[in-house]
Amino acid sequence: MVQIFKKYLTAILVLSLFLISSYLIYKKLYVKELPPNIIIGTGKIDGDLTNINTKYVGRIKKIFVNEGDKIEKGQIIAIIESKEYEAQYKAIQFQIEAKKKMLESQNIELNIAKGILPEDTEKAKASLELRKSAIKELEKNIDTLEKVVEQDKKDYERYKNLLEKGLIPKEKFEKIELQLKKDINQLNALLDKKQQLIAEINISESNLKQSIQNLKKIDELEKSILALKDEINTLEAQKEQIEAILEEMKIISPLNGYVIDKIANEGEVLGAGMAVITAVNQDDLYLKMFVDTIENGKIKLGDKGVIFLDSNPDMPIPAVVVKISQKAEFTPKEVAVKEDRIQRVFAVHLKPVSPNPLLKLGIPAIGVISIDGKGLPKSLKDIPEI
């Protein structure tokens, strides 16, 4: 019984070895061949690196990321400080406040001037007109009185002759004499008043000239206020410019991706344009695969393809050809090609149709391109080894 069991076991082992050997021989002799519409190539996941740098000179105050960190568009990467720009900002703020106080003071002065100076000018005009009118009336009275005095003098001489001849009583002559003196005194009083009015007119004219001159102060104040406003606007523009510079001191990520290299450290002084970190845009990663001259001639932009990662051989990542190199290069050491005699290859960029979180910069991958959009494999098992 034992002998029979041993014979059966031996037979099974021999049969198993035969089947396994046959399968291995079959795989060696009958290698899978690619369909004529399929092109395969190897390469690495690549992407366009972006240096995120500072626009202005400054010292790094704080860095918020490290190598390998995921970053998002709009995220603050680092903060740069500049004592010079901060001092300029404070100085401009002080100047703006001082100019605004001056503007407020001049506006008050202008309002007062507009309320008083025109009224003073009108009063000066009215006073001058009143005195001119008064002197005209006075001159009429003087003219009339001068004629009266002239007549009084004639009467005086005539009555004096009559008195000397004894033709009139002395009392009558004295009455004529008294009237002459009275009218002369009245005339002198009017002449004195005329001189007084002339002096007052001169003063009124001077006051009017001064009032008119003072009115110019309103124009001067208005011009000064406009100049102050222009100065404030200029300072505000300078302030906004420095605010923009200080805002630029916040280093903002322009992309969604990962930090590839942290170039600068806290406390370092950076010149304008110097990089803080190097990053790659996750959405722009692609497979840079290599194909020979013959296959390169078959590929065109827009051809459909898939990308396979070694870690996920059964997960094809839909992709499309976005770039075909126009210049051949020597085969990179890490790249496998079908024919060992092929020394020069062309780079082809195969980009995922949509961003894929599995893609990482520098990891190896296999790209498969269909020149007619058909027959793309679902697994690495469906294609021959390169």
One Martini backbone bead per residue (centre of mass of N, CA, C, O) as a GRO file, in nm:
protein
  386
    1MET     BB    1   0.060   0.061  -0.022
    2VAL     BB    2   0.302   0.251   0.009
    3GLN     BB    3   0.414   0.203  -0.273
    4ILE     BB    4   0.170   0.318  -0.427
    5PHE     BB    5   0.179   0.608  -0.304
    6LYS     BB    6   0.462   0.679  -0.403
    7LYS     BB    7   0.399   0.654  -0.704
    8TYR     BB    8   0.182   0.875  -0.714
    9LEU     BB    9   0.353   1.112  -0.602
   10THR     BB   10   0.569   1.101  -0.820
   11ALA     BB   11   0.382   1.151  -1.059
   12ILE     BB   12   0.278   1.427  -0.967
   13LEU     BB   13   0.552   1.572  -0.959
   14VAL     BB   14   0.630   1.523  -1.250
   15LEU     BB   15   0.385   1.663  -1.373
   16SER     BB   16   0.428   1.939  -1.248
   17LEU     BB   17   0.708   1.993  -1.366
   18PHE     BB   18   0.616   1.972  -1.658
   19LEU     BB   19   0.411   2.205  -1.658
   20ILE     BB   20   0.598   2.428  -1.566
   21SER     BB   21   0.804   2.398  -1.791
   22SER     BB   22   0.611   2.442  -2.021
   23TYR     BB   23   0.524   2.731  -1.943
   24LEU     BB   24   0.807   2.861  -1.952
   25ILE     BB   25   0.866   2.786  -2.246
   26TYR     BB   26   0.624   2.933  -2.364
   27LYS     BB   27   0.698   3.218  -2.266
   28LYS     BB   28   0.973   3.222  -2.418
   29LEU     BB   29   0.864   3.152  -2.709
   30TYR     BB   30   0.574   3.319  -2.649
   31VAL     BB   31   0.578   3.636  -2.692
   32LYS     BB   32   0.440   3.916  -2.646
   33GLU     BB   33   0.272   4.129  -2.873
   34LEU     BB   34   0.231   4.425  -3.007
   35PRO     BB   35   0.028   4.610  -3.141
   36PRO     BB   36   0.054   4.839  -3.405
   37ASN     BB   37  -0.110   5.074  -3.223
   38ILE     BB   38   0.116   5.024  -3.002
   39ILE     BB   39   0.305   5.220  -2.759
   40ILE     BB   40   0.604   5.179  -2.563
   41GLY     BB   41   0.733   5.329  -2.247
   42THR     BB   42   0.982   5.473  -2.047
   43GLY     BB   43   1.010   5.656  -1.721
   44LYS     BB   44   0.941   5.968  -1.560
   45ILE     BB   45   0.815   6.172  -1.341
   46ASP     BB   46   0.732   6.503  -1.434
   47GLY     BB   47   0.807   6.868  -1.404
   48ASP     BB   48   0.760   7.203  -1.354
   49LEU     BB   49   0.964   7.406  -1.197
   50THR     BB   50   0.921   7.641  -0.916
   51ASN     BB   51   1.037   7.947  -0.820
   52ILE     BB   52   0.985   8.088  -0.505
   53ASN     BB   53   1.013   8.434  -0.472
   54THR     BB   54   1.153   8.743  -0.414
   55LYS     BB   55   1.114   9.088  -0.500
   56TYR     BB   56   1.263   9.182  -0.235
   57VAL     BB   57   1.459   9.295  -0.005
   58GLY     BB   58   1.527   9.064   0.278
   59ARG     BB   59   1.433   8.911   0.580
   60ILE     BB   60   1.370   8.612   0.717
   61LYS     BB   61   1.118   8.547   0.952
   62LYS     BB   62   0.929   8.313   0.809
   63ILE     BB   63   0.875   7.955   0.770
   64PHE     BB   64   0.598   7.717   0.679
   65VAL     BB   65   0.785   7.508   0.522
   66ASN     BB   66   0.878   7.189   0.383
   67GLU     BB   67   1.000   6.930   0.254
   68GLY     BB   68   0.711   6.771   0.101
   69ASP     BB   69   0.504   6.971   0.121
   70LYS     BB   70   0.187   7.073   0.090
   71ILE     BB   71   0.049   7.311  -0.140
   72GLU     BB   72  -0.141   7.612  -0.188
   73LYS     BB   73  -0.304   7.839  -0.342
   74GLY     BB   74  -0.232   8.131  -0.137
   75GLN     BB   75  -0.021   8.039   0.042
   76ILE     BB   76   0.191   8.096   0.303
   77ILE     BB   77   0.538   8.052   0.301
   78ALA     BB   78   0.656   8.346   0.373
   79ILE     BB   79   0.833   8.606   0.567
   80ILE     BB   80   0.937   8.932   0.495
   81GLU     BB   81   1.168   9.176   0.618
   82SER     BB   82   1.179   9.558   0.625
   83LYS     BB   83   1.290   9.833   0.782
   84GLU     BB   84   1.287  10.040   0.555
   85TYR     BB   85   0.989  10.013   0.461
   86GLU     BB   86   0.863  10.059   0.739
   87ALA     BB   87   0.977  10.346   0.777
   88GLN     BB   88   0.849  10.469   0.524
   89TYR     BB   89   0.559  10.418   0.607
   90LYS     BB   90   0.559  10.591   0.866
   91ALA     BB   91   0.646  10.859   0.736
   92ILE     BB   92   0.403  10.886   0.545
   93GLN     BB   93   0.185  10.883   0.758
   94PHE     BB   94   0.281  11.142   0.899
   95GLN     BB   95   0.253  11.330   0.652
   96ILE     BB   96  -0.047  11.288   0.607
   97GLU     BB   97  -0.145  11.392   0.880
   98ALA     BB   98  -0.021  11.675   0.855
   99LYS     BB   99  -0.169  11.758   0.592
  100LYS     BB  100  -0.457  11.720   0.702
  101LYS     BB  101  -0.435  11.941   0.917
  102MET     BB  102  -0.378  12.170   0.723
  103LEU     BB  103  -0.636  12.135   0.559
  104GLU     BB  104  -0.833  12.187   0.788
  105SER     BB  105  -0.732  12.472   0.858
  106GLN     BB  106  -0.778  12.598   0.570
  107ASN     BB  107  -1.081  12.544   0.555
  108ILE     BB  108  -1.156  12.722   0.790
  109GLU     BB  109  -1.029  12.982   0.677
  110LEU     BB  110  -1.199  12.989   0.419
  111ASN     BB  111  -1.479  13.007   0.549
  112ILE     BB  112  -1.426  13.270   0.693
  113ALA     BB  113  -1.346  13.439   0.447
  114LYS     BB  114  -1.618  13.397   0.292
  115GLY     BB  115  -1.788  13.537   0.528
  116ILE     BB  116  -1.620  13.827   0.546
  117LEU     BB  117  -1.475  13.963   0.298
  118PRO     BB  118  -1.718  14.033   0.114
  119GLU     BB  119  -1.858  14.209   0.328
  120ASP     BB  120  -1.630  14.415   0.364
  121THR     BB  121  -1.634  14.513   0.070
  122GLU     BB  122  -1.925  14.616   0.066
  123LYS     BB  123  -1.889  14.820   0.294
  124ALA     BB  124  -1.666  14.987   0.158
  125LYS     BB  125  -1.835  15.068  -0.083
  126ALA     BB  126  -2.067  15.206   0.070
  127SER     BB  127  -1.894  15.413   0.222
  128LEU     BB  128  -1.778  15.552  -0.030
  129GLU     BB  129  -2.048  15.631  -0.162
  130LEU     BB  130  -2.154  15.801   0.073
  131ARG     BB  131  -1.920  16.014   0.072
  132LYS     BB  132  -1.949  16.100  -0.220
  133SER     BB  133  -2.238  16.200  -0.189
  134ALA     BB  134  -2.180  16.405   0.039
  135ILE     BB  135  -1.975  16.585  -0.118
  136LYS     BB  136  -2.167  16.671  -0.336
  137GLU     BB  137  -2.369  16.815  -0.152
  138LEU     BB  138  -2.163  17.003  -0.023
  139GLU     BB  139  -2.072  17.150  -0.284
  140LYS     BB  140  -2.342  17.279  -0.332
  141ASN     BB  141  -2.350  17.442  -0.069
  142ILE     BB  142  -2.090  17.594  -0.117
  143ASP     BB  143  -2.169  17.733  -0.378
  144THR     BB  144  -2.408  17.885  -0.257
  145LEU     BB  145  -2.249  18.027  -0.025
  146GLU     BB  146  -2.045  18.178  -0.200
  147LYS     BB  147  -2.262  18.358  -0.328
  148VAL     BB  148  -2.361  18.485  -0.068
  149VAL     BB  149  -2.088  18.606   0.019
  150GLU     BB  150  -2.053  18.779  -0.228
  151GLN     BB  151  -2.306  18.947  -0.169
  152ASP     BB  152  -2.227  19.038   0.114
  153LYS     BB  153  -1.981  19.203   0.025
  154LYS     BB  154  -2.133  19.403  -0.147
  155ASP     BB  155  -2.319  19.505   0.076
  156TYR     BB  156  -2.101  19.596   0.264
  157GLU     BB  157  -1.975  19.817   0.078
  158ARG     BB  158  -2.230  19.974   0.033
  159TYR     BB  159  -2.303  20.033   0.336
  160LYS     BB  160  -2.040  20.172   0.405
  161ASN     BB  161  -2.078  20.420   0.219
  162LEU     BB  162  -2.347  20.509   0.344
  163LEU     BB  163  -2.235  20.552   0.628
  164GLU     BB  164  -2.017  20.764   0.556
  165LYS     BB  165  -2.260  20.959   0.441
  166GLY     BB  166  -2.519  20.926   0.635
  167LEU     BB  167  -2.766  20.745   0.505
  168ILE     BB  168  -2.729  20.538   0.743
  169PRO     BB  169  -2.755  20.354   0.996
  170LYS     BB  170  -2.547  20.169   1.196
  171GLU     BB  171  -2.729  19.921   1.251
  172LYS     BB  172  -2.757  19.834   0.956
  173PHE     BB  173  -2.457  19.776   0.906
  174GLU     BB  174  -2.413  19.569   1.131
  175LYS     BB  175  -2.607  19.365   1.012
  176ILE     BB  176  -2.443  19.318   0.750
  177GLU     BB  177  -2.179  19.234   0.889
  178LEU     BB  178  -2.292  18.991   1.045
  179GLN     BB  179  -2.381  18.830   0.798
  180LEU     BB  180  -2.102  18.797   0.672
  181LYS     BB  181  -1.969  18.644   0.906
  182LYS     BB  182  -2.168  18.411   0.917
  183ASP     BB  183  -2.127  18.306   0.625
  184ILE     BB  184  -1.823  18.263   0.643
  185ASN     BB  185  -1.831  18.058   0.873
  186GLN     BB  186  -2.009  17.856   0.725
  187LEU     BB  187  -1.817  17.816   0.486
  188ASN     BB  188  -1.573  17.715   0.653
  189ALA     BB  189  -1.723  17.470   0.766
  190LEU     BB  190  -1.771  17.336   0.492
  191LEU     BB  191  -1.473  17.317   0.410
  192ASP     BB  192  -1.388  17.142   0.648
  193LYS     BB  193  -1.582  16.912   0.584
  194LYS     BB  194  -1.462  16.849   0.310
  195GLN     BB  195  -1.183  16.764   0.412
  196GLN     BB  196  -1.290  16.536   0.584
  197LEU     BB  197  -1.423  16.377   0.352
  198ILE     BB  198  -1.168  16.336   0.188
  199ALA     BB  199  -1.027  16.170   0.402
  200GLU     BB  200  -1.247  15.951   0.420
  201ILE     BB  201  -1.228  15.866   0.124
  202ASN     BB  202  -0.937  15.774   0.132
  203ILE     BB  203  -0.989  15.557   0.345
  204SER     BB  204  -1.208  15.403   0.187
  205GLU     BB  205  -1.030  15.336  -0.055
  206SER     BB  206  -0.822  15.181   0.107
  207ASN     BB  207  -1.020  14.973   0.223
  208LEU     BB  208  -1.112  14.863  -0.049
  209LYS     BB  209  -0.839  14.768  -0.149
  210GLN     BB  210  -0.794  14.575   0.089
  211SER     BB  211  -1.046  14.402   0.043
  212ILE     BB  212  -0.971  14.314  -0.242
  213GLN     BB  213  -0.704  14.187  -0.153
  214ASN     BB  214  -0.835  13.986   0.047
  215LEU     BB  215  -0.992  13.822  -0.167
  216LYS     BB  216  -0.735  13.676  -0.274
  217LYS     BB  217  -0.710  13.480  -0.035
  218ILE     BB  218  -0.917  13.282  -0.136
  219ASP     BB  219  -0.757  13.187  -0.382
  220GLU     BB  220  -0.506  13.104  -0.226
  221LEU     BB  221  -0.646  12.893  -0.050
  222GLU     BB  222  -0.757  12.718  -0.278
  223LYS     BB  223  -0.481  12.654  -0.401
  224SER     BB  224  -0.356  12.536  -0.142
  225ILE     BB  225  -0.565  12.307  -0.111
  226LEU     BB  226  -0.508  12.169  -0.381
  227ALA     BB  227  -0.209  12.116  -0.322
  228LEU     BB  228  -0.256  11.943  -0.070
  229LYS     BB  229  -0.423  11.726  -0.210
  230ASP     BB  230  -0.200  11.641  -0.404
  231GLU     BB  231   0.001  11.560  -0.186
  232ILE     BB  232  -0.177  11.347  -0.054
  233ASN     BB  233  -0.213  11.172  -0.306
  234THR     BB  234   0.087  11.113  -0.340
  235LEU     BB  235   0.126  10.983  -0.061
  236GLU     BB  236  -0.089  10.764  -0.098
  237ALA     BB  237   0.055  10.630  -0.336
  238GLN     BB  238   0.312  10.566  -0.178
  239LYS     BB  239   0.173  10.398   0.034
  240GLU     BB  240   0.057  10.183  -0.159
  241GLN     BB  241   0.330  10.094  -0.264
  242ILE     BB  242   0.442   9.998   0.013
  243GLU     BB  243   0.211   9.806   0.074
  244ALA     BB  244   0.273   9.626  -0.168
  245ILE     BB  245   0.555   9.551  -0.076
  246LEU     BB  246   0.473   9.432   0.201
  247GLU     BB  247   0.289   9.219   0.070
  248GLU     BB  248   0.529   9.089  -0.094
  249MET     BB  249   0.662   8.976   0.175
  250LYS     BB  250   0.452   8.772   0.113
  251ILE     BB  251   0.491   8.445   0.033
  252ILE     BB  252   0.308   8.316  -0.236
  253SER     BB  253   0.142   8.063  -0.367
  254PRO     BB  254   0.080   7.986  -0.725
  255LEU     BB  255   0.022   7.677  -0.631
  256ASN     BB  256  -0.048   7.335  -0.660
  257GLY     BB  257   0.160   7.124  -0.441
  258TYR     BB  258   0.515   7.073  -0.390
  259VAL     BB  259   0.798   7.061  -0.199
  260ILE     BB  260   1.127   7.013  -0.315
  261ASP     BB  261   1.290   7.284  -0.212
  262LYS     BB  262   1.470   7.432   0.057
  263ILE     BB  263   1.669   7.715   0.026
  264ALA     BB  264   1.582   7.883   0.271
  265ASN     BB  265   1.624   8.055   0.586
  266GLU     BB  266   1.592   8.177   0.875
  267GLY     BB  267   1.757   8.505   0.870
  268GLU     BB  268   1.797   8.543   0.584
  269VAL     BB  269   1.926   8.732   0.318
  270LEU     BB  270   1.750   8.854   0.036
  271GLY     BB  271   1.741   8.909  -0.281
  272ALA     BB  272   1.620   9.002  -0.559
  273GLY     BB  273   1.480   8.694  -0.684
  274MET     BB  274   1.516   8.501  -0.465
  275ALA     BB  275   1.480   8.186  -0.347
  276VAL     BB  276   1.295   7.982  -0.116
  277ILE     BB  277   1.151   7.775  -0.312
  278THR     BB  278   1.076   7.457  -0.463
  279ALA     BB  279   0.814   7.372  -0.695
  280VAL     BB  280   0.531   7.162  -0.785
  281ASN     BB  281   0.273   7.098  -1.000
  282GLN     BB  282   0.038   6.861  -0.969
  283ASP     BB  283  -0.128   6.929  -1.244
  284ASP     BB  284   0.166   6.908  -1.430
  285LEU     BB  285   0.218   6.623  -1.437
  286TYR     BB  286   0.436   6.385  -1.615
  287LEU     BB  287   0.539   6.159  -1.859
  288LYS     BB  288   0.877   6.087  -1.947
  289MET     BB  289   0.914   5.929  -2.238
  290PHE     BB  290   1.072   5.678  -2.457
  291VAL     BB  291   1.138   5.667  -2.814
  292ASP     BB  292   1.189   5.577  -3.115
  293THR     BB  293   1.202   5.682  -3.434
  294ILE     BB  294   0.971   5.515  -3.550
  295GLU     BB  295   0.755   5.567  -3.324
  296ASN     BB  296   0.764   5.876  -3.330
  297GLY     BB  297   0.632   5.896  -3.624
  298LYS     BB  298   0.336   5.799  -3.510
  299ILE     BB  299   0.313   6.028  -3.319
  300LYS     BB  300   0.063   6.251  -3.179
  301LEU     BB  301  -0.104   6.498  -3.078
  302GLY     BB  302  -0.363   6.361  -2.861
  303ASP     BB  303  -0.298   6.095  -2.794
  304LYS     BB  304  -0.381   5.817  -2.641
  305GLY     BB  305  -0.332   5.697  -2.294
  306VAL     BB  306  -0.127   5.527  -2.042
  307ILE     BB  307  -0.041   5.490  -1.692
  308PHE     BB  308   0.209   5.300  -1.511
  309LEU     BB  309   0.261   5.178  -1.193
  310ASP     BB  310   0.430   4.962  -0.994
  311SER     BB  311   0.217   4.992  -0.751
  312ASN     BB  312  -0.020   4.992  -1.004
  313PRO     BB  313  -0.066   4.762  -1.250
  314ASP     BB  314  -0.412   4.777  -1.244
  315MET     BB  315  -0.390   5.113  -1.287
  316PRO     BB  316  -0.491   5.306  -1.523
  317ILE     BB  317  -0.387   5.628  -1.649
  318PRO     BB  318  -0.525   5.857  -1.811
  319ALA     BB  319  -0.396   5.996  -2.123
  320VAL     BB  320  -0.196   6.250  -2.307
  321VAL     BB  321  -0.041   6.391  -2.570
  322VAL     BB  322   0.162   6.709  -2.534
  323LYS     BB  323   0.461   6.609  -2.626
  324ILE     BB  324   0.717   6.624  -2.891
  325SER     BB  325   1.019   6.570  -2.964
  326GLN     BB  326   1.259   6.717  -3.212
  327LYS     BB  327   1.499   6.580  -3.041
  328ALA     BB  328   1.748   6.377  -3.008
  329GLU     BB  329   1.872   6.136  -2.762
  330PHE     BB  330   2.032   5.978  -2.540
  331THR     BB  331   1.996   5.703  -2.367
  332PRO     BB  332   1.902   5.662  -2.072
  333LYS     BB  333   1.995   5.446  -1.827
  334GLU     BB  334   1.687   5.405  -1.703
  335VAL     BB  335   1.611   5.328  -1.998
  336ALA     BB  336   1.401   5.116  -2.183
  337VAL     BB  337   1.443   4.922  -2.481
  338LYS     BB  338   1.388   4.696  -2.727
  339GLU     BB  339   1.666   4.789  -2.850
  340ASP     BB  340   2.003   4.789  -2.786
  341ARG     BB  341   2.097   4.956  -3.050
  342ILE     BB  342   1.951   5.192  -2.931
  343GLN     BB  343   2.077   5.532  -2.864
  344ARG     BB  344   1.839   5.708  -2.982
  345VAL     BB  345   1.581   5.929  -2.853
  346PHE     BB  346   1.245   6.029  -2.776
  347ALA     BB  347   1.052   6.258  -2.616
  348VAL     BB  348   0.742   6.197  -2.430
  349HIS     BB  349   0.445   6.357  -2.321
  350LEU     BB  350   0.236   6.217  -2.060
  351LYS     BB  351  -0.080   6.336  -1.963
  352PRO     BB  352  -0.311   6.351  -1.749
  353VAL     BB  353  -0.641   6.422  -1.771
  354SER     BB  354  -0.622   6.411  -1.455
  355PRO     BB  355  -0.536   6.459  -1.156
  356ASN     BB  356  -0.293   6.253  -0.967
  357PRO     BB  357  -0.193   6.155  -0.644
  358LEU     BB  358   0.018   5.919  -0.730
  359LEU     BB  359   0.193   6.125  -0.844
  360LYS     BB  360   0.553   6.154  -0.849
  361LEU     BB  361   0.842   6.294  -0.849
  362GLY     BB  362   1.062   6.050  -1.015
  363ILE     BB  363   0.892   5.818  -1.074
  364PRO     BB  364   0.849   5.534  -1.224
  365ALA     BB  365   0.717   5.454  -1.561
  366ILE     BB  366   0.456   5.347  -1.789
  367GLY     BB  367   0.385   5.399  -2.135
  368VAL     BB  368   0.078   5.402  -2.333
  369ILE     BB  369   0.011   5.421  -2.688
  370SER     BB  370  -0.256   5.514  -2.909
  371ILE     BB  371  -0.289   5.593  -3.251
  372ASP     BB  372  -0.632   5.524  -3.244
  373GLY     BB  373  -0.761   5.483  -2.938
  374LYS     BB  374  -0.706   5.170  -2.921
  375GLY     BB  375  -0.625   4.899  -2.704
  376LEU     BB  376  -0.588   4.968  -2.418
  377PRO     BB  377  -0.466   4.866  -2.137
  378LYS     BB  378  -0.553   4.744  -1.796
  379SER     BB  379  -0.263   4.602  -1.771
  380LEU     BB  380   0.063   4.497  -1.744
  381LYS     BB  381  -0.014   4.197  -1.829
  382ASP     BB  382  -0.099   4.289  -2.136
  383ILE     BB  383   0.211   4.335  -2.161
  384PRO     BB  384   0.518   4.330  -2.247
  385GLU     BB  385   0.827   4.322  -2.166
  386ILE     BB  386   1.105   4.554  -2.186
   0.00000   0.00000   0.00000
